[in-house]
PDB file of C-alpha atoms in Angstrom:
ATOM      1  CA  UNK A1365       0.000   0.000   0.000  1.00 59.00           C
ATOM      2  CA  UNK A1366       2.860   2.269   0.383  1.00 59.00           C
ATOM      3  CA  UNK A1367       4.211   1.904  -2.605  1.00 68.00           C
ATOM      4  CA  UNK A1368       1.392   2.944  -4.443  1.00 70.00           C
ATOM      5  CA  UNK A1369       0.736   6.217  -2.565  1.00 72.00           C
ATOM      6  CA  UNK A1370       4.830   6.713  -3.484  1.00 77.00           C
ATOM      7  CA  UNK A1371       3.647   6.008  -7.105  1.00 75.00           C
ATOM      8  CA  UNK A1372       0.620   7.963  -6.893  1.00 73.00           C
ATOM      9  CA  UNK A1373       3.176  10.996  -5.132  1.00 75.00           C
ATOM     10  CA  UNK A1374       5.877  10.921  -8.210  1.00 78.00           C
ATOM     11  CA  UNK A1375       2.779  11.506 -10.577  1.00 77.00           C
ATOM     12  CA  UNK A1376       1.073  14.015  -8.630  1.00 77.00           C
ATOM     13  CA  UNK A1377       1.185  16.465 -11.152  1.00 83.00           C
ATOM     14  CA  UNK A1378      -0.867  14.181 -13.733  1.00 82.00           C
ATOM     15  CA  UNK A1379      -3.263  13.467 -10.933  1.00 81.00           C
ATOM     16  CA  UNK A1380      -3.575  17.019 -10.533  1.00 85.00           C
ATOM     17  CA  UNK A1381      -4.499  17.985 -13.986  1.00 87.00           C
ATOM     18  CA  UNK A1382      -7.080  14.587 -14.439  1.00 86.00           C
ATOM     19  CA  UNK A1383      -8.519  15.906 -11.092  1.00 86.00           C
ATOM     20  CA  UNK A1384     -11.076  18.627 -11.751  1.00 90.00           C
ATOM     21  CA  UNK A1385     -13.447  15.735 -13.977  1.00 90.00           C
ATOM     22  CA  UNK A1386     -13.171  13.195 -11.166  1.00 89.00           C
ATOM     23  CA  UNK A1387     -13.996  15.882  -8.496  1.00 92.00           C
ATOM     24  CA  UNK A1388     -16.894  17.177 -10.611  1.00 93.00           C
ATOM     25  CA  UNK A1389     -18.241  13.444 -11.029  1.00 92.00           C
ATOM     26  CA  UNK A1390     -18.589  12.724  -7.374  1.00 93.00           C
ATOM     27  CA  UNK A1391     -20.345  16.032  -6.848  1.00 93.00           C
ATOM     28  CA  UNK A1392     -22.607  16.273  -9.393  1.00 92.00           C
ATOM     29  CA  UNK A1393     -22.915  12.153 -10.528  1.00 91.00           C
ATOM     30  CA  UNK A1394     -22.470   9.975  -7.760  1.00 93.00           C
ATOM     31  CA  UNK A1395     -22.983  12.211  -4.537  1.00 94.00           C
ATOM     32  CA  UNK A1396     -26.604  13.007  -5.728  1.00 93.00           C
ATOM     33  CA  UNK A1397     -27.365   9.049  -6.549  1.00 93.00           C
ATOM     34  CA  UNK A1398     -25.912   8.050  -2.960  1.00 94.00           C
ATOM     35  CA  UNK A1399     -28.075  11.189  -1.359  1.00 94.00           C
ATOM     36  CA  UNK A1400     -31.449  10.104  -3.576  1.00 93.00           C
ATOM     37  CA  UNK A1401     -30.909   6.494  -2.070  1.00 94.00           C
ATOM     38  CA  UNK A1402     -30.843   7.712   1.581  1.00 94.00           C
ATOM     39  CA  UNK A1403     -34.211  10.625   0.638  1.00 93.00           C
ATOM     40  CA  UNK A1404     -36.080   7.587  -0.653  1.00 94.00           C
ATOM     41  CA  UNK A1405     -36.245   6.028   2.857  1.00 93.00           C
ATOM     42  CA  UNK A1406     -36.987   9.626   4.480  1.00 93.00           C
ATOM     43  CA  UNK A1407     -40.104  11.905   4.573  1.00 93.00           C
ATOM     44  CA  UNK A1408     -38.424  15.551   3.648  1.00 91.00           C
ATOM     45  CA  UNK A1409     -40.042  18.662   2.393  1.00 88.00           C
ATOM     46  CA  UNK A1410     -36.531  20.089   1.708  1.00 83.00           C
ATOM     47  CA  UNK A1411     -36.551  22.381   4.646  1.00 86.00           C
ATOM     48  CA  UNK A1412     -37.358  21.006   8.110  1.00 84.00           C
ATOM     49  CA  UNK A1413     -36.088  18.052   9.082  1.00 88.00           C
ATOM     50  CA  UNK A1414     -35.611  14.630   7.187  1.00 91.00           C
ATOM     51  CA  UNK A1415     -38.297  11.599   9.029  1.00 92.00           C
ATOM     52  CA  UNK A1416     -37.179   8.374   8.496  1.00 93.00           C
ATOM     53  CA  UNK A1417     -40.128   6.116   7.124  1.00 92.00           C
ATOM     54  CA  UNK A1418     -38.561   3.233   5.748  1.00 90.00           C
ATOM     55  CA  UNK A1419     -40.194   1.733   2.758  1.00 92.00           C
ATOM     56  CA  UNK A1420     -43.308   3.334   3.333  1.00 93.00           C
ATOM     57  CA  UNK A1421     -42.939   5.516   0.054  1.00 93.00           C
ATOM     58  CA  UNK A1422     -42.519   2.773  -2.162  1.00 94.00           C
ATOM     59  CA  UNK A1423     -45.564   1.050  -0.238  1.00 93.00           C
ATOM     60  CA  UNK A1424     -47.548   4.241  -1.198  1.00 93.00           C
ATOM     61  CA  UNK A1425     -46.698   4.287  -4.710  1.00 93.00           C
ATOM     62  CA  UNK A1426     -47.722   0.912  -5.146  1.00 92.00           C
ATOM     63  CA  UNK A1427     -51.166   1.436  -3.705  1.00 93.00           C
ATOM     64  CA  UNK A1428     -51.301   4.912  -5.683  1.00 93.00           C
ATOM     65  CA  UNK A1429     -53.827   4.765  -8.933  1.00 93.00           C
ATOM     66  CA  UNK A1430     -52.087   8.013 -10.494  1.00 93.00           C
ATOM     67  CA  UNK A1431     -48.921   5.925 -10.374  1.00 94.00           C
ATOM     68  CA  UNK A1432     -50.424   3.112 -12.434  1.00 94.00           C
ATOM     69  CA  UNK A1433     -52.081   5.700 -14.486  1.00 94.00           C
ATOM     70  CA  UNK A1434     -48.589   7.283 -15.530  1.00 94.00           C
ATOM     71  CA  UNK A1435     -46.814   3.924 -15.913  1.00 94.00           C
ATOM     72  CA  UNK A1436     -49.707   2.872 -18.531  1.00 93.00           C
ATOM     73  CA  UNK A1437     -49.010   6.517 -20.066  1.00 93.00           C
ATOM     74  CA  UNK A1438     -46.028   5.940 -20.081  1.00 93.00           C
ATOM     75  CA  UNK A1439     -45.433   2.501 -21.512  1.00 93.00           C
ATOM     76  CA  UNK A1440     -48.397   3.810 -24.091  1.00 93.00           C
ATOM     77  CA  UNK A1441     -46.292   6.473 -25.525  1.00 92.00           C
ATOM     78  CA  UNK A1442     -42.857   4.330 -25.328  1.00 91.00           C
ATOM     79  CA  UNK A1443     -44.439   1.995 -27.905  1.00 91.00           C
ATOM     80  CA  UNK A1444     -46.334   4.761 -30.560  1.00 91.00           C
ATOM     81  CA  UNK A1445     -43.027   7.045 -30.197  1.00 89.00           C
ATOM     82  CA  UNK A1446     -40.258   4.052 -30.469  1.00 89.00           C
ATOM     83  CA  UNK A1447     -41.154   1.486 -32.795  1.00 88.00           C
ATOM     84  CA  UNK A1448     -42.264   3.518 -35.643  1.00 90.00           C
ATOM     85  CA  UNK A1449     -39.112   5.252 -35.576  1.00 90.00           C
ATOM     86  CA  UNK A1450     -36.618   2.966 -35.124  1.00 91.00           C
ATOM     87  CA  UNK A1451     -38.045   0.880 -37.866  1.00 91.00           C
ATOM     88  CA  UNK A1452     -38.522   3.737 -40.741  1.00 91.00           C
ATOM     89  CA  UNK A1453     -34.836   4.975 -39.665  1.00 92.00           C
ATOM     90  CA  UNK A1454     -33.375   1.266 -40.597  1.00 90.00           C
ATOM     91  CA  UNK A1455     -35.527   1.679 -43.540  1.00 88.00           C
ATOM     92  CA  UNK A1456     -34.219   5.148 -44.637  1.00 90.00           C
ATOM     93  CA  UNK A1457     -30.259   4.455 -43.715  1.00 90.00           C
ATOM     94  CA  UNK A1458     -30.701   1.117 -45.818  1.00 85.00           C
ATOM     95  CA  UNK A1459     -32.003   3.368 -48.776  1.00 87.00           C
ATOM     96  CA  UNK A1460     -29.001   6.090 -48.196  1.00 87.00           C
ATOM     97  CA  UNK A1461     -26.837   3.414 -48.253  1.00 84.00           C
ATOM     98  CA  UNK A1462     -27.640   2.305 -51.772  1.00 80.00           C
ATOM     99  CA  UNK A1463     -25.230   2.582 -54.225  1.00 76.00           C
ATOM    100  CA  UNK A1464     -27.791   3.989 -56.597  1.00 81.00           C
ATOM    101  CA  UNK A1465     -27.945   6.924 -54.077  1.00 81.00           C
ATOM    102  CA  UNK A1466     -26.032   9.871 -54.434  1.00 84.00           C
ATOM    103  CA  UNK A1467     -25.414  13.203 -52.242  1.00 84.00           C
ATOM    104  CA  UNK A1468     -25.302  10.685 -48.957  1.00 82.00           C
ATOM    105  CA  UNK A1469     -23.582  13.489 -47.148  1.00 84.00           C
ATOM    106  CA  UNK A1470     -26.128  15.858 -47.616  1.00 87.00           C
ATOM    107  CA  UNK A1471     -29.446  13.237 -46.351  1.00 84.00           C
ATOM    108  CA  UNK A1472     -27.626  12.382 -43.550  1.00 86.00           C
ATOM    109  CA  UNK A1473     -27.395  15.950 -42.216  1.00 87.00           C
ATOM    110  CA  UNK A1474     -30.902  16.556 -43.762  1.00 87.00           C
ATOM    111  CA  UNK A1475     -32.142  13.252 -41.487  1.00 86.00           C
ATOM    112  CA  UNK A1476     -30.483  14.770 -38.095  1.00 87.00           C
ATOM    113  CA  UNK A1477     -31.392  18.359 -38.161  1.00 87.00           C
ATOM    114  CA  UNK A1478     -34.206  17.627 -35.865  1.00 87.00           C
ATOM    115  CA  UNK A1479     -32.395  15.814 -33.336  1.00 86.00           C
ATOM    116  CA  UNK A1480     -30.580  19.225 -33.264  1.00 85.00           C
ATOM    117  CA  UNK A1481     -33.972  21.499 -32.783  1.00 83.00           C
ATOM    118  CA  UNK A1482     -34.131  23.316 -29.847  1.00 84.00           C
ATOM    119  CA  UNK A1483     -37.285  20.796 -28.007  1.00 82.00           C
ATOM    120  CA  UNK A1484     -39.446  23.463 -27.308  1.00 83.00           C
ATOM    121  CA  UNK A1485     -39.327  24.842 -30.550  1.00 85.00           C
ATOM    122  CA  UNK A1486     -40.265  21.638 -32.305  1.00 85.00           C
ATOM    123  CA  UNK A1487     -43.325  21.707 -29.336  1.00 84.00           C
ATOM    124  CA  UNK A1488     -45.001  24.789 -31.047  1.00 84.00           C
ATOM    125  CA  UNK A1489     -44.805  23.462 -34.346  1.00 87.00           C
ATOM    126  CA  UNK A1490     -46.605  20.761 -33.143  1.00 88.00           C
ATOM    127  CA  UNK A1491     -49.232  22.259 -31.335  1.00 83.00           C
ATOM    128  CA  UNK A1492     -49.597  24.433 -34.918  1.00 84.00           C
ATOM    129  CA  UNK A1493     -50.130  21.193 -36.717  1.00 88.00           C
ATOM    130  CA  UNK A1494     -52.476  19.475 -34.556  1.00 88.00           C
ATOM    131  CA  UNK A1495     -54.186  21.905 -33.056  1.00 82.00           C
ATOM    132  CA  UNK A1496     -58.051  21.556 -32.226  1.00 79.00           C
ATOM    133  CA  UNK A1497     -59.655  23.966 -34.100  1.00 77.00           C
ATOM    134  CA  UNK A1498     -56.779  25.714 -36.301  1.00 79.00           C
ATOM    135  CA  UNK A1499     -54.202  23.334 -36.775  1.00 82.00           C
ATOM    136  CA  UNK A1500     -53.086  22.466 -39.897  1.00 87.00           C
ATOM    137  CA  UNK A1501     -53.961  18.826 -39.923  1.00 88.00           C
ATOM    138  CA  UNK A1502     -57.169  19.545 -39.265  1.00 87.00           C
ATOM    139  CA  UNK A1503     -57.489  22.029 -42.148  1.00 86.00           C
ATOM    140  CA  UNK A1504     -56.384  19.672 -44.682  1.00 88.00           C
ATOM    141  CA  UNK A1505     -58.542  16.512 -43.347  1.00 87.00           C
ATOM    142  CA  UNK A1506     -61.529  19.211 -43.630  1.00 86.00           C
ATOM    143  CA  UNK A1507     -60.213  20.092 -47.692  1.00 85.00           C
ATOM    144  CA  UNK A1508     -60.623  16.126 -48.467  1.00 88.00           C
ATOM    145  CA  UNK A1509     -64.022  16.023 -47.065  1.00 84.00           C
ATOM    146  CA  UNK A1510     -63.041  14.428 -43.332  1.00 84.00           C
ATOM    147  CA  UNK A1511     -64.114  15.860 -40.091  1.00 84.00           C
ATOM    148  CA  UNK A1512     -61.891  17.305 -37.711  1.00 84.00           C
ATOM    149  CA  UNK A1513     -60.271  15.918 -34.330  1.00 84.00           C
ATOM    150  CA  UNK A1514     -59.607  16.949 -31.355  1.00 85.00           C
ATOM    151  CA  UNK A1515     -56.149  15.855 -30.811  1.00 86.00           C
ATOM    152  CA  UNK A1516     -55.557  16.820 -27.808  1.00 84.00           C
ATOM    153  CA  UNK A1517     -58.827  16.312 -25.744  1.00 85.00           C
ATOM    154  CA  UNK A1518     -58.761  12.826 -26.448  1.00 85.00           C
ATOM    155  CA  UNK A1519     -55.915   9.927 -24.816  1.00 88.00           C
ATOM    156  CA  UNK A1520     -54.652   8.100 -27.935  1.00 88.00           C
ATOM    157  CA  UNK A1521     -54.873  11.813 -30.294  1.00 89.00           C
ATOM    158  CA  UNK A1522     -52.595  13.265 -27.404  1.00 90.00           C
ATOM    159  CA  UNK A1523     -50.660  10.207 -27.084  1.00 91.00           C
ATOM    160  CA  UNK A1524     -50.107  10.484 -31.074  1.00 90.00           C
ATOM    161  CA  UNK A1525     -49.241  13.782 -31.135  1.00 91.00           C
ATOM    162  CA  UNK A1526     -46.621  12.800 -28.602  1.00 91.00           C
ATOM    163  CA  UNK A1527     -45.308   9.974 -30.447  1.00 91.00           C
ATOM    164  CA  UNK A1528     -45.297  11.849 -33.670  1.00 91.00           C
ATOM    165  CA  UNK A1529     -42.501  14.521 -31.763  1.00 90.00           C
ATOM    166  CA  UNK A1530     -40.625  11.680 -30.510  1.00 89.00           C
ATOM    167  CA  UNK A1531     -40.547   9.792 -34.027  1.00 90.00           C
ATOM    168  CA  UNK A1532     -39.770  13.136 -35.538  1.00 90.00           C
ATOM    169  CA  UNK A1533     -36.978  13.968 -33.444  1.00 88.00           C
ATOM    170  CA  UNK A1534     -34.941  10.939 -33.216  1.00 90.00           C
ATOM    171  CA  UNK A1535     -35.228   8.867 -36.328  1.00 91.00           C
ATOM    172  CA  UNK A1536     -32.647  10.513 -38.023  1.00 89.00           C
ATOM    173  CA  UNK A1537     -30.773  10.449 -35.420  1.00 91.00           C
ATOM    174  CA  UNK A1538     -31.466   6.731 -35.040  1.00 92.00           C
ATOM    175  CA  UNK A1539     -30.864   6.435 -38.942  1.00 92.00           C
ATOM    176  CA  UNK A1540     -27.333   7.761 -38.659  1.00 91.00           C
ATOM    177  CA  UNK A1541     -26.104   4.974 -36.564  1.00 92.00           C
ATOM    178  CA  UNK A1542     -28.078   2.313 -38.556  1.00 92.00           C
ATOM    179  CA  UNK A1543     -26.194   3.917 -41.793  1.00 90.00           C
ATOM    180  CA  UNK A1544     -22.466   3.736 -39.689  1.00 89.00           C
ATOM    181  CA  UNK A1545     -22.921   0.263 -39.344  1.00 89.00           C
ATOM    182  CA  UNK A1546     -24.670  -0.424 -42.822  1.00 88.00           C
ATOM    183  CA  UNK A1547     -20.719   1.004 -44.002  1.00 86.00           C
ATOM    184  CA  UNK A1548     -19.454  -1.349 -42.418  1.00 88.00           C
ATOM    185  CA  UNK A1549     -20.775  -4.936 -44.010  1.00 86.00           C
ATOM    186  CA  UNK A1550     -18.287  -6.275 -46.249  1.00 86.00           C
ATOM    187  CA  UNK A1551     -19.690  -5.693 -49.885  1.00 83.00           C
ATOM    188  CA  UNK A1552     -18.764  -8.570 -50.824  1.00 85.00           C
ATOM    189  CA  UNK A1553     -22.028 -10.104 -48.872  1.00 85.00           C
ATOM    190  CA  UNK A1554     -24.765  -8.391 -51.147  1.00 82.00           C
ATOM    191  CA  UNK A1555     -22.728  -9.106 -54.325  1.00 83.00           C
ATOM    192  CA  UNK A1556     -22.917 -12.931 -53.467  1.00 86.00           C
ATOM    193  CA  UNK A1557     -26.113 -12.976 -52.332  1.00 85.00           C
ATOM    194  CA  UNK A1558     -27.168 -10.826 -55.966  1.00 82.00           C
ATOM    195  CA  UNK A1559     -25.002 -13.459 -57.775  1.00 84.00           C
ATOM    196  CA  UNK A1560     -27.608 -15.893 -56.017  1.00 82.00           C
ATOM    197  CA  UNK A1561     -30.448 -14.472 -57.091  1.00 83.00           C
ATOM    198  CA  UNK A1562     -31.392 -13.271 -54.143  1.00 82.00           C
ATOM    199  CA  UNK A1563     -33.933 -10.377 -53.991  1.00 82.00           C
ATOM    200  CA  UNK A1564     -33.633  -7.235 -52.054  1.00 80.00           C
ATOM    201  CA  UNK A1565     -35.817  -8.250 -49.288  1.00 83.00           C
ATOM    202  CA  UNK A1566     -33.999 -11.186 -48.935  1.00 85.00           C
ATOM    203  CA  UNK A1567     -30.511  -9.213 -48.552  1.00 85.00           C
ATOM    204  CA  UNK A1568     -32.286  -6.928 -46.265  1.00 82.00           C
ATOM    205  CA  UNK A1569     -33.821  -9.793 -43.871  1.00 84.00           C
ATOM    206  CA  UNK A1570     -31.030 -12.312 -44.277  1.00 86.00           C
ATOM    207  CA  UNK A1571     -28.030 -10.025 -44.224  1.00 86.00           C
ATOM    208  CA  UNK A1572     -28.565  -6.569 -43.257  1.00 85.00           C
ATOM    209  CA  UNK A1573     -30.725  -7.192 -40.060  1.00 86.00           C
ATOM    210  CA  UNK A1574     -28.330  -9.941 -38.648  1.00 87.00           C
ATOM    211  CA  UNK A1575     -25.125  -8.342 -39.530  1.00 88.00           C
ATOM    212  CA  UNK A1576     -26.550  -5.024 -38.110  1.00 89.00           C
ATOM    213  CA  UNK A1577     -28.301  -6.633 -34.591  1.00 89.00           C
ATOM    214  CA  UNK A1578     -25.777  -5.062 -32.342  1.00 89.00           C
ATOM    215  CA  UNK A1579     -26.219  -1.557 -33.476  1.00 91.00           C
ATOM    216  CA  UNK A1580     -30.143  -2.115 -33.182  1.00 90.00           C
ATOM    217  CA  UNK A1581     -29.805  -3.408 -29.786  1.00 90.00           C
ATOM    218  CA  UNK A1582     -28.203  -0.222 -29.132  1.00 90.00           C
ATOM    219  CA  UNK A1583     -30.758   1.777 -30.889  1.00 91.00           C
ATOM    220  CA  UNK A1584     -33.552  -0.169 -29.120  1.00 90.00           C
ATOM    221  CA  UNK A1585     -31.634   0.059 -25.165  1.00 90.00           C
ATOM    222  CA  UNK A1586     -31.493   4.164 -25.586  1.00 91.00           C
ATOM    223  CA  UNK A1587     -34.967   4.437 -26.764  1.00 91.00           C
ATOM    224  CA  UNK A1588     -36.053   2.694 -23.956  1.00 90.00           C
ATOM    225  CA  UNK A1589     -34.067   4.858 -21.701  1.00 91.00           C
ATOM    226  CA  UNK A1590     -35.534   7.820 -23.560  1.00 90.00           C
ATOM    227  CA  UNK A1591     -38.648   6.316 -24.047  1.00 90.00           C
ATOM    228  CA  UNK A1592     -39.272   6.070 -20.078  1.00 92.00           C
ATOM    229  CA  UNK A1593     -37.507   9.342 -19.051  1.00 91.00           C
ATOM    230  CA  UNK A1594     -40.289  12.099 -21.384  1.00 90.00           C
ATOM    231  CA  UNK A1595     -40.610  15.273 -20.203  1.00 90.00           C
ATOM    232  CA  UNK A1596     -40.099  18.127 -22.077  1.00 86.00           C
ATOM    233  CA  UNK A1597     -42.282  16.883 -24.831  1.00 87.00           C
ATOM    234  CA  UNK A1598     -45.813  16.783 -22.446  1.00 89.00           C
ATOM    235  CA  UNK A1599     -44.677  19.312 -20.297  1.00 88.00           C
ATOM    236  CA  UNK A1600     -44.278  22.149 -22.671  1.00 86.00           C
ATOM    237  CA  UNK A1601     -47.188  20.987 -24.738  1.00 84.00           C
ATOM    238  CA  UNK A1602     -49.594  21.582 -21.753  1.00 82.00           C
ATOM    239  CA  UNK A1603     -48.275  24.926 -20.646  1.00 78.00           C
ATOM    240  CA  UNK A1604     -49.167  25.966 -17.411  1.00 76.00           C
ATOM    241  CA  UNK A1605     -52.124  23.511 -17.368  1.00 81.00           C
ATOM    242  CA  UNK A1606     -52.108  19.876 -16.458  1.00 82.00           C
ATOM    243  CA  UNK A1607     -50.905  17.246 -18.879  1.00 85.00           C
ATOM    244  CA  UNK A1608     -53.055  16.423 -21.544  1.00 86.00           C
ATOM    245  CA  UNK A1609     -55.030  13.183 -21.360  1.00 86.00           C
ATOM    246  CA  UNK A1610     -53.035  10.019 -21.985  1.00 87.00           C
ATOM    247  CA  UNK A1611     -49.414  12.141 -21.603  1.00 89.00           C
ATOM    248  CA  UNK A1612     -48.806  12.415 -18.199  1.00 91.00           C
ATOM    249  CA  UNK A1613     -45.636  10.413 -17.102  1.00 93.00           C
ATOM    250  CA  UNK A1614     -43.377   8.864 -14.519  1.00 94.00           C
ATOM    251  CA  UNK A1615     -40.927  11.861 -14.854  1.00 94.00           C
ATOM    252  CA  UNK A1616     -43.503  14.193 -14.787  1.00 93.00           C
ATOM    253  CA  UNK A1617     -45.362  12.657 -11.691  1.00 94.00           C
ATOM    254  CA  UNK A1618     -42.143  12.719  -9.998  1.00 94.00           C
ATOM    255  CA  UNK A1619     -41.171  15.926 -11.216  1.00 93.00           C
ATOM    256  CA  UNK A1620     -44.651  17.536  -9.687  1.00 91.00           C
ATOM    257  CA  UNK A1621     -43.781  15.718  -5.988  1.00 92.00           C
ATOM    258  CA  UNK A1622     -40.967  16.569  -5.770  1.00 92.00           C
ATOM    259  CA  UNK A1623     -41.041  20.697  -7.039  1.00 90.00           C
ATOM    260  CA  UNK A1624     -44.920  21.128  -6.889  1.00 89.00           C
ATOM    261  CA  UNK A1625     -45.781  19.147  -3.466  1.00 90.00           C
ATOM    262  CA  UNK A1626     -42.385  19.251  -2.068  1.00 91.00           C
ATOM    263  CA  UNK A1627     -42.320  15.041  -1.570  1.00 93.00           C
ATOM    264  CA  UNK A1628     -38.637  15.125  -2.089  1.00 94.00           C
ATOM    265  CA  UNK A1629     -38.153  11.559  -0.228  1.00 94.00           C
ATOM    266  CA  UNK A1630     -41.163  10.000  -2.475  1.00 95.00           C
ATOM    267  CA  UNK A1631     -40.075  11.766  -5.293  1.00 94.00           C
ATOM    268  CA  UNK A1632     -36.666  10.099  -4.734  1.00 94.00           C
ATOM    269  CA  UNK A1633     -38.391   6.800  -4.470  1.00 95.00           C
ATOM    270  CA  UNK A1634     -40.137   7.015  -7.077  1.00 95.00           C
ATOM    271  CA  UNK A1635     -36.517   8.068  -9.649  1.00 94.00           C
ATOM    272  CA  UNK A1636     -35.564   4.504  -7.817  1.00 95.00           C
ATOM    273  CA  UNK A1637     -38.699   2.450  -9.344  1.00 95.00           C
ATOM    274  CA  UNK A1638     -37.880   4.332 -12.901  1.00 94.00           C
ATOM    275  CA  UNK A1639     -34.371   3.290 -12.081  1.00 94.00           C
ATOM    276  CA  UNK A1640     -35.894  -0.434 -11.432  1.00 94.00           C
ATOM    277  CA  UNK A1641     -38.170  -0.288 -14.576  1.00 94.00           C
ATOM    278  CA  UNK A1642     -35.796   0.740 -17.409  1.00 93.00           C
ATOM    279  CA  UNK A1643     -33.212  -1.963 -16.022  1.00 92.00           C
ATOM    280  CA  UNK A1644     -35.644  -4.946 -16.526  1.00 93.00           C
ATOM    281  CA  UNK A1645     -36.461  -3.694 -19.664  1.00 91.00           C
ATOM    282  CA  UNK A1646     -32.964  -3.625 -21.005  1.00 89.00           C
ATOM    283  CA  UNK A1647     -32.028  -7.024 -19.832  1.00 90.00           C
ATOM    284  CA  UNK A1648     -35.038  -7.880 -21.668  1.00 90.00           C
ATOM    285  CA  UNK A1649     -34.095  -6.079 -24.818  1.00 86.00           C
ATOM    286  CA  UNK A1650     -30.336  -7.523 -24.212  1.00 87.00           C
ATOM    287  CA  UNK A1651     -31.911 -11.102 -23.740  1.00 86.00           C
ATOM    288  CA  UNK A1652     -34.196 -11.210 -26.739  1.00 83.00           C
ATOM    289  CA  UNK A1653     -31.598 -10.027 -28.951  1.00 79.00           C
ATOM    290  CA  UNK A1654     -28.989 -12.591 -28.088  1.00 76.00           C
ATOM    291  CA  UNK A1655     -31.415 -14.910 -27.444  1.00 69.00           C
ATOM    292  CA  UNK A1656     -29.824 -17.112 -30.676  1.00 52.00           C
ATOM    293  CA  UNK A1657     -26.556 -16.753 -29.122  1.00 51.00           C
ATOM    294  CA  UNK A1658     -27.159 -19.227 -26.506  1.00 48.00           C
TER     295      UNK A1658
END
């Protein structure tokens, strides 16, 4: 043991330099996951002092229907927002990466622009186009002879708005990882599979979704983290009102504890279950993807 503090003493200069990120980390990263894991067990309002209550909050969430109702919501818009996306942005970086296609450069900044977009900027574009009584969807369903709908008074027309952000936002962004990976299967596959006669559904299902699972495992993990952490998206769409029916979610519900009602111990219990949640789901995601591999 002493001779690594002598070791860690001649090089005390480098340490000092590669200090300031780990410093920063414990504050900001792992001092305020330690601190969240104490708050869960504790009743706090972020003033007086901290109660200790055990498990108590997670007993409460458990028996509490708005936390159901979120984790529905939730779930709900993790589904319409993800798996459109992901599988039009395979679709689109398997087109870019035809040969047929030129000016790949310029689609593939074209397709991730939006991921780019400032989030609350894309939000009033979207509240343009589906608005209830002047949005632009709307106004062209009423030019080809359909009635309008109320988006956003109804669950699954708030729900699709929502989705219809998400999908809008990150497949390009999902697209230009598909088409990084596309690069890199050897040519030399498609050629022999076109010398076979095979068709171009064929290459896509038998060559381009294998080689490319890992990538699309990847893809599929981050949306789920995504997927499960929405905020911005229902929170600036509702304003200063509640969440629109069908949008409310975990973050949100936790977000509203902990800032509105000043639950900062629930609140911290319930960033534990989210925790909990999205960590099934990607051993799930990691298990059905190399589910051939056993």
């Amino acid at each position: 043991m002493g001779g690594l503090f002598k070791e860690i003493y001649k090089s005390r200069t480098l340490y000092l330099f590669i200090s300031p990120f780990y410093i920063l980390f414990l504050i900001f990263s792992v001092f305020p996951i330690l601190f969240s894991m104490y708050l869960a067990v504790h009743k706090w309002d972020g003033i007086g002092e901290m109660k200790y209550v055990g498990f108590k909050n997670f007993d409460y969430m458990l028996h509490d229907p708005t936390f159901w109702k979120v984790l529905v919501n939730n779930i709900a818009l993790w589904i319409l927002g993800n798996a459109p996306q992901l599988l039009c942005a395979l679709v689109v970086a398997y087109i870019i990466n035809l040969s047929i296609v030129r000016f790949k450069g310029f689609y593939r900044i074209a397709y991730f622009l939006p991921n780019v977009t400032a989030m609350v900027a894309v939000v009033i574009i979207f509240q343009s186009l589906f608005g209830n009584e002047y949005g632009l969807i709307n106004y062209l369903m009423e030019k080809i002879g359909l009635h309008k709908i109320a988006w956003l008074n109804s669950e699954f027309g708030a729900r699709v708005v929502i989705a219809a952000m998400i999908s809008w936002r990150y497949m390009g962004y999902n697209a230009v990882i598909y088409l990084s990976g596309l690069q890199r299967i050897p040519k030399d596959l498609y050629e022999a599979a076109e010398l076979d006669g095979a068709t171009l559904f064929q290459t896509f299902t038998k060559i381009t979704i294998p080689m490319l699972r890992p990538i699309i495992l990847f893809s599929v993990m981050m949306s789920t983290i995504g997927g499960f952490q929405i905020f911005t998206e229902p929170q600036v769409l509702a304003g200063n009102q509640p969440p629109y029916p069908g949008t409310d979610t975990i973050v949100l519900y936790m977000f509203r504890e902990g800032f509105n009602y000043q639950n900062y111990g629930y609140a911290a219990a319930v960033s534990w279950v989210l925790f909990i949640i999205i960590g099934l789901l990607s051993v799930l995601n990691w298990k059905f993807f190399n589910r051939s591999d056993d």
